[in-house]
Coordinates of C-alpha atoms in Angstrom, one line a residue:
Chain C
M1467 CA 0.9 27.8 -3.7
S1468 CA 1.9 30.4 -6.3
V1469 CA 4.9 29.3 -8.8
T1470 CA 6.7 31.5 -7.0
E1471 CA 6.5 30.5 -4.1
K1472 CA 7.1 27.1 -5.8
V1473 CA 10.9 28.2 -7.2
V1474 CA 11.8 30.1 -3.9
D1475 CA 10.7 26.8 -2.1
K1476 CA 12.5 24.4 -4.2
I1477 CA 15.8 26.9 -4.2
I1478 CA 15.9 27.1 -0.3
N1479 CA 14.8 23.6 0.2
E1480 CA 15.5 21.5 -2.7
K1481 CA 17.8 18.7 -2.0
N1482 CA 20.4 16.5 -3.2
I1483 CA 17.8 13.5 -2.5
S1484 CA 14.7 12.5 -4.0
V1485 CA 12.9 10.1 -2.9
E1486 CA 10.9 7.0 -5.1
N1487 CA 7.3 6.5 -3.1
L1488 CA 6.5 3.4 -5.2
L1489 CA 9.3 1.3 -3.8
C1490 CA 8.6 2.4 -0.1
T1491 CA 7.3 -0.9 1.1
K1492 CA 5.3 0.7 4.1
L1493 CA 3.9 2.8 1.6
R1494 CA 3.6 0.0 -0.7
T1495 CA 1.4 -1.6 2.4
T1496 CA -0.3 -0.3 5.6
R1497 CA 0.4 -3.2 7.2
S1498 CA 4.0 -2.5 7.0
G1499 CA 5.8 -0.9 9.9
C1500 CA 8.9 -0.3 8.3
S1501 CA 10.9 3.1 9.4
L1502 CA 14.1 1.8 8.7
C1503 CA 15.1 5.5 7.3
I1504 CA 13.1 7.6 10.1
D1505 CA 15.1 5.5 12.6
T1506 CA 17.7 6.4 11.5
C1507 CA 17.9 9.7 10.2
P1508 CA 20.2 11.8 12.3
L1509 CA 18.5 15.2 11.8
N1510 CA 14.5 13.7 12.1
A1511 CA 13.9 15.0 8.6
I1512 CA 11.6 12.1 7.5
R1513 CA 8.3 12.2 7.3
I1514 CA 5.8 9.3 5.9
S1515 CA 2.0 9.9 5.5
D1516 CA -0.2 9.1 2.5
S1517 CA 1.3 11.8 0.1
G1518 CA 4.7 10.1 0.6
I1519 CA 8.0 10.5 1.9
E1520 CA 9.0 13.8 2.5
I1521 CA 12.0 15.4 3.3
S1522 CA 12.4 18.4 5.9
G1523 CA 14.6 21.6 5.3
D1524 CA 16.9 20.0 8.3
C1525 CA 18.4 17.4 5.6
N1526 CA 22.0 18.3 5.8
E1527 CA 22.0 15.3 2.9
C1528 CA 24.3 13.3 4.4
G1529 CA 22.8 9.9 2.7
A1530 CA 22.2 7.3 5.3
C1531 CA 18.8 6.8 4.4
I1532 CA 20.3 5.7 1.0
S1533 CA 22.3 4.0 2.8
V1534 CA 19.5 2.6 4.7
C1535 CA 16.8 1.8 2.8
P1536 CA 16.8 -2.3 1.4
N1537 CA 14.5 -0.9 -1.5
G1538 CA 16.3 2.4 -2.6
A1539 CA 13.4 4.3 -2.2
F1540 CA 16.1 7.2 -1.8
R1541 CA 18.6 8.3 -4.5
M1542 CA 21.2 11.0 -4.7
K1543 CA 20.2 13.2 -8.3
E1544 CA 24.5 13.9 -8.0
G1545 CA 26.5 11.8 -6.8
G1546 CA 24.4 8.2 -6.8
E1547 CA 25.6 5.4 -6.4
S1548 CA 27.2 4.6 -10.2
A1549 CA 29.0 8.2 -9.7
V1550 CA 30.9 7.3 -6.2
L1551 CA 31.9 3.9 -8.2
Q1552 CA 32.9 5.7 -10.9
E1553 CA 35.5 8.0 -8.5
I1554 CA 36.7 5.0 -6.8
R1555 CA 37.5 3.0 -9.8
D1556 CA 39.8 6.9 -11.2
K1557 CA 41.0 7.2 -7.8
I1558 CA 42.6 3.7 -7.5
T1559 CA 44.2 4.3 -10.8
D1560 CA 45.3 7.6 -9.3
N1561 CA 47.3 5.4 -6.6
N1562 CA 47.8 2.4 -6.8
G1563 CA 47.8 1.3 -2.4
P1564 CA 46.8 -1.3 -1.0
V1565 CA 44.5 0.5 0.8
F1566 CA 41.3 2.1 0.2
R1567 CA 40.6 5.0 2.5
F1568 CA 36.7 6.1 3.0
S1569 CA 36.8 9.7 5.4
C1570 CA 33.2 11.5 6.6
A1571 CA 34.1 15.2 6.2
H1572 CA 35.4 14.9 9.5
G1573 CA 37.8 12.6 9.0
D1574 CA 41.0 11.9 8.2
K1575 CA 41.4 15.0 5.5
K1576 CA 44.3 12.2 3.3
A1577 CA 41.6 9.4 2.0
D1578 CA 41.3 8.8 -0.6
L1579 CA 37.4 9.2 -0.8
T1580 CA 35.6 11.9 1.4
L1581 CA 31.9 11.4 1.8
P1582 CA 29.9 14.4 3.7
C1583 CA 28.9 11.0 6.1
L1584 CA 30.3 7.5 6.5
G1585 CA 26.8 6.3 7.3
R1586 CA 26.5 6.9 3.1
L1587 CA 27.9 4.0 2.2
T1588 CA 26.5 0.9 0.9
E1589 CA 27.8 -2.4 0.4
A1590 CA 28.4 -1.8 -3.2
L1591 CA 30.3 0.7 -1.9
L1592 CA 32.6 -1.2 0.6
L1593 CA 33.0 -3.7 -2.7
G1594 CA 34.0 -1.0 -4.9
P1595 CA 37.7 -0.6 -3.9
L1596 CA 38.2 -4.0 -3.2
R1597 CA 36.6 -5.2 -7.2
N1598 CA 39.0 -2.6 -8.5
G1599 CA 42.5 -3.7 -7.1
A1600 CA 42.8 -2.9 -3.6
S1601 CA 43.2 -5.5 -0.8
A1602 CA 41.8 -4.0 2.1
T1603 CA 38.6 -1.2 2.9
E1604 CA 39.4 1.3 5.4
L1605 CA 36.7 3.5 6.9
L1606 CA 38.0 6.7 8.9
K1607 CA 35.8 7.2 11.5
P1608 CA 35.7 9.8 14.0
D1609 CA 34.1 9.6 17.0
C1610 CA 29.9 10.1 16.2
G1611 CA 29.6 10.8 19.6
E1612 CA 31.0 14.5 18.8
C1613 CA 29.1 15.2 15.0
H1614 CA 25.3 15.9 14.3
S1615 CA 24.7 13.0 12.3
G1616 CA 25.9 11.2 14.9
K1617 CA 22.8 8.4 15.2
A1618 CA 24.3 7.3 11.6
S1619 CA 27.4 5.6 12.9
S1620 CA 25.2 2.4 14.0
Q1621 CA 24.3 2.2 9.6
I1622 CA 27.8 2.4 8.9
D1623 CA 28.5 -1.2 11.4
E1624 CA 25.6 -2.7 10.1
V1625 CA 27.1 -1.6 6.3
T1626 CA 29.7 -3.1 6.9
K1627 CA 29.0 -6.1 9.1
Q1628 CA 26.8 -7.0 5.5
T1629 CA 30.2 -6.7 3.2
G1630 CA 32.0 -9.0 5.6
Y1631 CA 29.0 -11.7 4.9
L1632 CA 29.0 -10.8 1.1
L1633 CA 33.6 -11.1 1.5
D1634 CA 33.0 -14.7 3.3
M1635 CA 30.7 -15.9 0.2
F1636 CA 33.6 -15.0 -2.7
G1637 CA 36.4 -16.3 0.1
L1638 CA 37.5 -13.1 0.7
D1639 CA 39.1 -12.0 4.0
K1640 CA 35.9 -10.6 6.4
N1641 CA 37.6 -7.7 7.4
A1642 CA 38.9 -6.6 4.1
V1643 CA 36.9 -3.8 5.2
Y1644 CA 36.9 -2.6 8.3
V1645 CA 37.0 0.6 10.7
K1646 CA 39.6 2.7 11.8
R1647 CA 39.3 5.0 14.9
A1648 CA 40.3 8.2 13.1
A1649 CA 41.1 11.9 14.9
F1650 CA 37.1 14.7 15.0
S1651 CA 38.1 18.0 13.1
A1652 CA 35.3 20.0 13.7
T1653 CA 36.2 22.2 10.3
P1654 CA 34.7 19.6 7.8
A1655 CA 36.7 18.8 5.1
R1656 CA 35.3 20.2 1.4
E1657 CA 37.1 19.0 -1.6
E1658 CA 38.2 22.2 -3.2
K1659 CA 37.7 23.0 -7.3
N1660 CA 39.0 25.2 -9.4
V1661 CA 35.5 26.3 -11.3
S1662 CA 35.6 29.0 -14.3
R1663 CA 33.3 31.8 -13.9
R1664 CA 32.0 30.9 -16.3
A1665 CA 31.2 27.7 -15.7
F1666 CA 29.9 28.5 -12.8
F1667 CA 27.1 30.9 -13.8
G1668 CA 26.3 28.3 -16.3
S1669 CA 26.1 25.4 -13.5
V1670 CA 24.0 27.7 -11.7
R1671 CA 21.7 28.8 -15.0
T1672 CA 20.9 24.7 -15.4
K1673 CA 19.9 24.4 -12.2
M1674 CA 17.2 27.4 -12.2
M1675 CA 16.1 26.6 -15.2
G1676 CA 15.7 22.7 -14.4
I1677 CA 13.7 24.1 -10.4
A1678 CA 11.7 26.9 -13.0
A1679 CA 10.2 23.6 -14.9
A1680 CA 9.4 21.4 -12.7
S1681 CA 7.8 24.2 -10.4
L1682 CA 5.7 24.9 -13.4
P1683 CA 1.6 23.8 -12.5
D1684 CA 2.0 21.6 -15.5
G1685 CA 0.9 18.2 -15.2
E1686 CA 4.1 17.0 -17.1
T1687 CA 5.8 16.7 -14.2
H1688 CA 3.3 14.7 -12.5
E1689 CA 3.4 12.0 -15.2
Q1690 CA 2.6 8.5 -13.6
P1691 CA 6.0 6.4 -14.4
V1692 CA 5.4 3.8 -17.7
S1693 CA 7.9 1.3 -16.6
P1694 CA 7.8 -0.1 -12.9
V1695 CA 10.5 1.8 -10.9
K1696 CA 13.3 -0.9 -10.7
N1697 CA 15.7 -0.2 -7.0
N1698 CA 18.6 1.1 -8.7
K1699 CA 20.9 0.3 -4.8
R1700 CA 20.5 -2.9 -5.7
Y1701 CA 20.9 -3.3 -9.1
V1702 CA 24.2 -1.7 -8.3
L1703 CA 24.7 -4.1 -5.7
L1704 CA 24.1 -6.8 -8.4
A1705 CA 25.9 -5.4 -11.5
V1706 CA 29.2 -5.5 -8.4
L1707 CA 28.9 -8.9 -7.2
K1708 CA 29.5 -10.0 -11.4
T1709 CA 32.6 -9.0 -10.8
F1710 CA 33.4 -11.4 -7.9
S1711 CA 33.7 -15.4 -7.6
P1712 CA 31.3 -17.1 -5.3
A1713 CA 33.5 -19.3 -3.5
K1714 CA 31.5 -20.8 -1.3
E1715 CA 28.1 -21.0 -0.4
V1716 CA 26.8 -18.5 2.6
F1717 CA 24.2 -19.2 5.0
I1718 CA 22.7 -16.6 7.6
P1719 CA 19.6 -16.0 9.9
S1720 CA 17.0 -14.4 7.9
A1721 CA 16.2 -11.6 10.1
D1722 CA 19.6 -10.4 9.3
A1723 CA 19.9 -10.9 6.0
M1724 CA 20.0 -8.4 3.2
L1725 CA 17.4 -10.9 1.0
A1726 CA 14.9 -13.6 1.8
D1727 CA 13.6 -17.0 0.6
I1728 CA 10.3 -17.7 1.0
E1729 CA 8.3 -20.5 0.4
I1730 CA 4.2 -20.5 -0.2
S1731 CA 2.1 -23.1 1.0
E1732 CA -1.0 -24.8 -0.1
K1733 CA -3.1 -22.6 1.1
C1734 CA -2.1 -20.0 -1.2
D1735 CA -5.8 -19.2 -2.9
G1736 CA -4.1 -17.2 -5.4
C1737 CA -5.2 -13.5 -4.7
G1738 CA -1.9 -12.1 -6.1
A1739 CA -1.5 -9.6 -3.3
C1740 CA 1.7 -10.6 -2.2
A1741 CA 3.2 -9.8 -5.8
A1742 CA 1.1 -6.9 -6.5
I1743 CA 2.7 -5.4 -3.0
C1744 CA 6.3 -6.5 -3.5
P1745 CA 7.9 -2.9 -3.6
V1746 CA 10.7 -4.2 -5.4
G1747 CA 9.1 -6.3 -7.8
A1748 CA 11.0 -9.6 -7.2
M1749 CA 7.6 -11.1 -7.3
T1750 CA 5.6 -11.6 -10.3
R1751 CA 2.0 -13.4 -11.0
C1752 CA 1.6 -15.2 -14.2
D1753 CA -1.6 -16.3 -14.9
S1754 CA -1.7 -17.9 -18.7
D1755 CA -2.5 -21.4 -19.6
G1756 CA -5.5 -21.5 -17.0
C1757 CA -2.4 -21.5 -14.4
F1758 CA -1.7 -20.0 -11.8
S1759 CA 1.2 -18.8 -10.8
L1760 CA 4.0 -16.9 -8.8
G1761 CA 7.7 -16.6 -9.5
F1762 CA 10.4 -15.3 -6.9
S1763 CA 13.6 -13.7 -7.8
P1764 CA 15.9 -14.0 -5.0
A1765 CA 18.3 -11.6 -6.5
L1766 CA 15.8 -8.1 -6.0
C1767 CA 14.2 -9.7 -2.9
T1768 CA 15.2 -7.2 -0.1
N1769 CA 13.6 -9.0 2.7
C1770 CA 11.4 -6.7 3.7
Q1771 CA 8.2 -8.6 4.1
A1772 CA 5.4 -7.0 2.6
C1773 CA 4.6 -10.0 1.2
S1774 CA 4.0 -12.4 4.2
M1775 CA 2.7 -9.3 6.4
V1776 CA -0.5 -9.4 3.8
C1777 CA -1.1 -12.6 3.3
L1778 CA -4.5 -13.5 4.4
R1779 CA -4.1 -17.5 4.3
K1780 CA -0.5 -17.0 6.4
A1781 CA 0.6 -19.3 3.1
V1782 CA 3.8 -16.9 2.1
S1783 CA 6.8 -17.7 4.8
I1784 CA 10.2 -16.4 5.1
K1785 CA 12.6 -19.6 5.9
Q1786 CA 14.7 -19.5 9.0
T1787 CA 18.0 -19.6 7.5
V1788 CA 18.6 -17.9 3.9
K1789 CA 21.8 -18.6 0.7
L1790 CA 23.5 -15.6 0.6
N1791 CA 24.5 -17.2 -3.1
L1792 CA 20.4 -16.5 -4.3
L1793 CA 21.8 -13.2 -4.3
L1794 CA 24.0 -14.3 -8.0
Q1795 CA 20.6 -16.4 -9.3
T1796 CA 19.7 -15.0 -12.0
G1797 CA 16.0 -15.5 -13.4
E1798 CA 12.6 -16.4 -11.0
T1799 CA 11.8 -19.4 -9.6
K1800 CA 8.4 -20.8 -9.6
L1801 CA 7.2 -20.8 -6.3
I1802 CA 3.5 -21.8 -6.9
E1803 CA 2.0 -23.4 -10.4
V1804 CA -2.1 -24.4 -9.5
K1805 CA -4.5 -25.0 -12.5
K1806 CA -7.3 -22.2 -11.9
K1807 CA -11.3 -23.1 -12.1
T1808 CA -13.9 -21.0 -13.4
C1809 CA -16.4 -20.4 -10.2
P1810 CA -20.4 -20.7 -12.2
V1811 CA -21.7 -18.5 -9.5
C1812 CA -19.5 -15.1 -10.5
R1813 CA -17.6 -16.9 -13.0
I1814 CA -14.2 -15.6 -11.9
D1815 CA -11.4 -18.1 -12.1
F1816 CA -10.0 -19.4 -8.7
I1817 CA -7.5 -22.1 -7.1
G1818 CA -8.7 -24.3 -4.6
G1819 CA -11.7 -24.9 -1.7
E1820 CA -13.5 -27.8 -2.0
A1821 CA -16.8 -27.3 -4.0
G1822 CA -16.8 -26.3 -7.0
I1823 CA -17.5 -22.7 -6.4
C1824 CA -14.7 -20.5 -5.2
P1825 CA -14.1 -19.6 -1.4
I1826 CA -15.4 -16.0 -1.8
C1827 CA -18.8 -16.8 -3.2
I1828 CA -19.0 -19.0 -0.3
N1829 CA -18.1 -16.9 2.7
T1830 CA -19.9 -13.9 0.9
G1831 CA -23.2 -15.7 0.8
N1832 CA -22.5 -17.4 4.2
K1833 CA -22.1 -14.1 5.8
R1834 CA -25.0 -12.3 4.0
M1835 CA -27.2 -15.0 4.7
A1836 CA -26.1 -14.4 8.4
A1837 CA -26.7 -10.5 8.6
I1838 CA -30.2 -11.4 7.3
K1839 CA -30.8 -13.7 9.4
N1840 CA -30.2 -11.5 12.7
L1841 CA -32.2 -9.5 10.5
T1842 CA -35.5 -11.2 10.6
K1843 CA -35.0 -12.4 14.5
G1844 CA -35.6 -9.0 14.6
I1845 CA -39.0 -9.3 12.9
R1846 CA -40.1 -12.6 14.2
P1847 CA -38.8 -13.2 17.7
Chain Z
M1497 CA -51.6 6.2 3.6
S1498 CA -48.5 8.2 5.1
E1499 CA -49.8 6.5 9.3
L1500 CA -49.0 3.1 7.4
N1501 CA -46.2 3.9 4.6
P1502 CA -43.8 6.5 7.1
I1503 CA -42.8 8.7 4.4
L1504 CA -39.3 10.6 5.3
P1505 CA -40.1 14.5 5.0
Q1506 CA -38.5 16.0 1.9
E1507 CA -37.5 18.8 4.9
I1508 CA -35.2 15.5 6.8
I1509 CA -33.8 15.3 3.2
D1510 CA -32.8 18.6 3.3
E1511 CA -32.1 19.9 6.3
S1512 CA -29.4 16.2 6.1
F1513 CA -27.9 18.3 3.1
K1514 CA -27.7 21.8 4.7
K1515 CA -26.0 20.2 8.6
P1516 CA -22.7 21.3 9.0
G1517 CA -20.1 19.2 10.7
P1518 CA -19.3 15.5 10.3
K1519 CA -22.1 13.5 9.5
Q1520 CA -23.3 10.0 8.1
Y1521 CA -25.5 9.4 5.7
T1522 CA -27.3 6.7 4.8
L1523 CA -30.3 4.7 3.4
W1524 CA -33.4 4.2 5.4
V1525 CA -35.5 1.0 4.0
D1526 CA -38.9 0.2 5.2
L1527 CA -39.5 -3.4 4.8
E1528 CA -42.8 -3.7 5.8
Y1529 CA -43.6 -1.8 2.0
C1530 CA -40.9 -3.5 0.1
I1531 CA -42.2 -5.6 -2.9
G1532 CA -39.1 -7.3 -4.1
C1533 CA -39.5 -5.5 -7.2
H1534 CA -35.9 -5.3 -7.7
A1535 CA -35.9 -1.5 -9.0
C1536 CA -33.2 -0.9 -6.8
S1537 CA -30.9 -3.1 -8.6
M1538 CA -31.9 -2.5 -11.7
G1539 CA -31.7 1.5 -11.3
C1540 CA -28.4 1.1 -9.7
K1541 CA -27.1 -0.7 -12.2
A1542 CA -28.5 1.4 -14.8
E1543 CA -26.9 4.8 -12.7
N1544 CA -23.8 3.1 -12.3
N1545 CA -22.7 0.6 -15.5
T1546 CA -22.0 -2.1 -13.6
P1547 CA -21.0 -5.1 -15.5
V1548 CA -22.7 -8.8 -15.4
G1549 CA -22.2 -10.3 -12.1
V1550 CA -21.7 -7.2 -10.2
D1551 CA -24.5 -5.7 -8.6
F1552 CA -23.7 -3.0 -5.8
N1553 CA -27.7 -3.7 -4.7
R1554 CA -29.4 -6.5 -3.9
V1555 CA -32.3 -7.7 -3.4
I1556 CA -32.6 -11.1 -0.8
E1557 CA -35.5 -13.1 -0.8
I1558 CA -36.0 -15.0 2.7
E1559 CA -39.2 -17.9 3.0
E1560 CA -39.6 -18.5 6.8
G1561 CA -41.5 -20.7 8.7
E1562 CA -43.4 -24.1 9.0
F1563 CA -46.7 -24.5 7.0
K1564 CA -47.1 -28.5 8.5
D1565 CA -50.6 -28.9 9.5
P1566 CA -53.1 -27.5 7.5
K1567 CA -56.1 -27.5 10.5
K1568 CA -53.7 -24.1 11.9
T1569 CA -53.2 -21.2 10.6
P1570 CA -49.8 -21.1 8.7
D1571 CA -46.5 -19.9 10.3
I1572 CA -44.5 -18.3 7.6
G1573 CA -43.3 -15.0 6.9
V1574 CA -41.5 -13.9 3.3
Y1575 CA -39.2 -10.8 3.2
F1576 CA -37.0 -9.0 0.5
I1577 CA -34.1 -7.5 1.7
P1578 CA -31.9 -4.9 -0.2
M1579 CA -28.8 -5.0 0.5
P1580 CA -26.8 -2.2 -0.6
C1581 CA -23.0 -1.7 0.9
M1582 CA -23.7 -0.4 4.8
H1583 CA -21.4 2.7 4.8
C1584 CA -20.1 1.0 8.2
G1585 CA -18.9 3.2 11.4
E1586 CA -16.3 0.9 11.6
P1587 CA -15.9 -0.9 8.2
A1588 CA -14.7 -4.5 8.2
C1589 CA -13.2 -4.2 4.5
M1590 CA -11.8 -0.6 5.4
A1591 CA -9.3 -3.1 8.2
A1592 CA -8.6 -5.9 6.0
C1593 CA -7.9 -4.0 3.2
P1594 CA -3.9 -4.2 3.2
V1595 CA -3.0 -1.1 0.7
G1596 CA -5.3 1.6 2.3
A1597 CA -7.7 1.5 -0.8
I1598 CA -10.9 2.1 1.4
T1599 CA -11.4 5.0 3.5
K1600 CA -14.6 5.8 5.2
R1601 CA -14.9 10.4 4.4
K1602 CA -15.1 11.9 7.5
D1603 CA -17.6 15.0 6.4
D1604 CA -20.1 12.2 5.1
G1605 CA -19.1 9.2 5.8
I1606 CA -19.4 7.2 2.5
V1607 CA -17.1 4.1 2.4
L1608 CA -15.3 4.4 -0.8
I1609 CA -12.5 2.0 -2.9
N1610 CA -9.9 3.9 -4.4
K1611 CA -9.6 2.1 -8.1
D1612 CA -6.3 3.8 -8.6
K1613 CA -4.9 2.0 -5.1
C1614 CA -6.9 -1.1 -5.4
I1615 CA -4.7 -4.5 -5.7
G1616 CA -7.9 -6.6 -6.5
C1617 CA -6.6 -8.8 -3.1
R1618 CA -10.4 -9.4 -2.8
Y1619 CA -9.8 -9.1 1.5
C1620 CA -12.5 -6.6 2.1
A1621 CA -14.8 -9.2 0.2
W1622 CA -13.7 -11.8 2.6
A1623 CA -14.3 -9.2 5.7
C1624 CA -17.7 -7.6 4.8
P1625 CA -20.2 -9.6 6.5
Y1626 CA -22.7 -7.8 4.2
G1627 CA -20.9 -9.0 0.4
A1628 CA -21.1 -5.5 -0.2
P1629 CA -17.6 -5.3 -1.8
Q1630 CA -17.7 -7.4 -5.7
F1631 CA -14.3 -7.9 -8.2
N1632 CA -14.5 -6.5 -11.1
A1633 CA -12.9 -8.4 -13.1
E1634 CA -12.4 -6.4 -16.3
A1635 CA -10.9 -4.1 -14.4
K1636 CA -9.4 -6.8 -11.7
V1637 CA -10.5 -3.8 -9.4
M1638 CA -13.5 -4.2 -5.9
E1639 CA -16.2 -2.0 -6.6
K1640 CA -19.1 -1.6 -3.6
C1641 CA -22.4 0.7 -3.4
T1642 CA -21.4 4.7 -3.4
L1643 CA -24.5 5.8 -2.0
C1644 CA -24.2 7.4 -5.9
V1645 CA -21.6 10.0 -4.4
H1646 CA -22.0 11.5 -7.8
R1647 CA -25.5 11.8 -7.6
I1648 CA -25.3 13.1 -3.7
E1649 CA -22.3 16.0 -4.7
K1650 CA -24.7 17.2 -7.0
G1651 CA -27.9 17.4 -4.3
L1652 CA -29.9 14.8 -5.8
I1653 CA -30.2 11.3 -3.9
P1654 CA -28.8 8.1 -4.6
A1655 CA -30.9 6.1 -7.8
C1656 CA -32.5 3.2 -6.0
V1657 CA -34.1 5.6 -3.5
E1658 CA -35.0 7.5 -6.7
T1659 CA -36.6 4.7 -8.5
C1660 CA -37.8 3.0 -5.3
V1661 CA -41.5 2.1 -6.8
A1662 CA -43.1 0.9 -3.5
K1663 CA -41.3 4.2 -1.9
T1664 CA -40.2 2.2 0.9
R1665 CA -36.4 3.7 0.3
F1666 CA -35.4 6.8 1.8
F1667 CA -31.8 8.8 1.9
G1668 CA -30.4 10.9 4.9
E1669 CA -28.8 11.5 7.8
M1670 CA -28.2 8.8 9.8
N1671 CA -29.1 10.7 13.1
A1672 CA -32.4 12.7 11.8
I1673 CA -34.0 9.5 10.1
T1674 CA -33.1 7.5 13.5
D1675 CA -35.6 10.2 15.4
F1676 CA -37.9 10.4 12.6
V1677 CA -38.1 6.7 12.9
A1678 CA -38.2 6.3 16.6
R1679 CA -41.4 9.4 16.4
Q1680 CA -43.1 6.4 13.9
K1681 CA -46.0 4.4 15.5
V1682 CA -45.7 1.7 12.8
A1683 CA -42.3 1.2 11.9
K1684 CA -39.9 -0.7 14.0
K1685 CA -36.2 -0.5 14.0
V1686 CA -34.3 -3.7 13.3
S1687 CA -31.1 -4.3 13.7
V1688 CA -28.8 -6.3 10.7
G1689 CA -25.5 -5.6 12.6
A1690 CA -23.0 -8.4 12.6
G1691 CA -20.1 -8.4 13.0
G1692 CA -19.7 -5.7 15.2
T1693 CA -19.1 -2.9 11.8
K1694 CA -21.9 -0.7 13.2
P1695 CA -23.6 -0.6 9.7
S1696 CA -25.6 2.9 9.4
V1697 CA -28.6 1.4 6.5
I1698 CA -31.5 1.6 8.5
Y1699 CA -33.8 -1.2 8.4
T1700 CA -37.5 -1.0 9.9
K1701 CA -40.5 -3.3 9.8

């Protein structure tokens, strides 16, 4: 593709949604069958291939993928999580209404905040109004069956349910976040802004320059991120949760939870695959003082289960129920700490194994001999 | 000499390179004439600059049989078996890799480890029936025989083949070698196959 074609392609297909492949569980490990974004996208605009996540031109920026991906692999370039929270804060001081009302573009036009689609809402955004003094968060939801983004409807229910668990933990009314039926209006509401001509052309110029720069065949734009990519979505949620104080301990079934509680059994052989694969950096490996240890930060865990799927020894297990309060725990807990031995054959440190030789050397040796036996059998019947 | 020690004709090697479409590059090791000099291992080590402990090619020495009764003829055998990566048809390492770092190239059948993707978990070492993948402790990634892919792409033959003193190791396309071996009077194909991974390397005795 030539530079001109790239620029044209970017202008036509450039979406406000950016993707972060390193945060995608499916791209981190072939073992994961996660397809939450693909299943949720109302327009089937998401494809995941070896080269990464691709959003096709069909995307209408409803933001359901942002809401559904627990790892925060999708981000709004403009109007991200923090920006919407700021908007909520501003609107609340204007209104001082007891109930904060969200609506989608096809819903009630008198709502406090109108988003393109309610499927874009995350737990952090639903808690936002409550944190800033509103008594309840109301979702004015028209009949999603009439909307082309209707498939995102299930995501609204899921996020509302998850927010209910969080409210329960803070001793607040579970029903402080609720869905209310609204009439469907066929013409989508658009926020009209008075923009001067100078400002309009100024913004066009800035955007075009950005697009042109990104389209240049320059190595600079493809630089590997220096620091590990962070799950921004979770960090925003944790910041919102900090403003509440926990009232009681809430236990929820693991299958339904936004985090997992992980156990490591003594079968662990210290390969460190779980830590290497964890997309959100909730599992960390430490090799200091001749010890192998695994650290776990439950607040960062998104219950993607990549660690347990990947473990060859089946040493990583996810507890049946999880204490939601672990979300508020800062720092990491040590799951396992074992002294390392050095293998006299391969001179590599290892843990476990009964003999003084590392289990991999024994296994490799045995298998190699079995193959050779097979070979010599053919020579000397 | 050629009757005793079949040498893969240059035409077959040349044809292997020219053949269009998907092929399976591989090695042919004639165990009859391997003298266990380890030149292939050394050639490989020099070519691929592998650290101590990492050997893409190993020569295993096997002594078999019994020599208990001095009145009888001893029933013993000594074999030198070079063990490179078998570049399997259905690689067990590829199936075991949790991050998809191991791929089998469609056009030439070479199994390669992508070191950028590899997380060094060594699951491939557990899975491989031939002990081919090795852990590079310095780089913290797995490495293995690449069939000297950097040389093949230049039209050269792998270093182990070039360095073989006894001319008992050859490089070429799998089907072409199989056909050639089948036409030989002396060399008999023996299978190394274990674990159903369809190894491509051909051994004869």
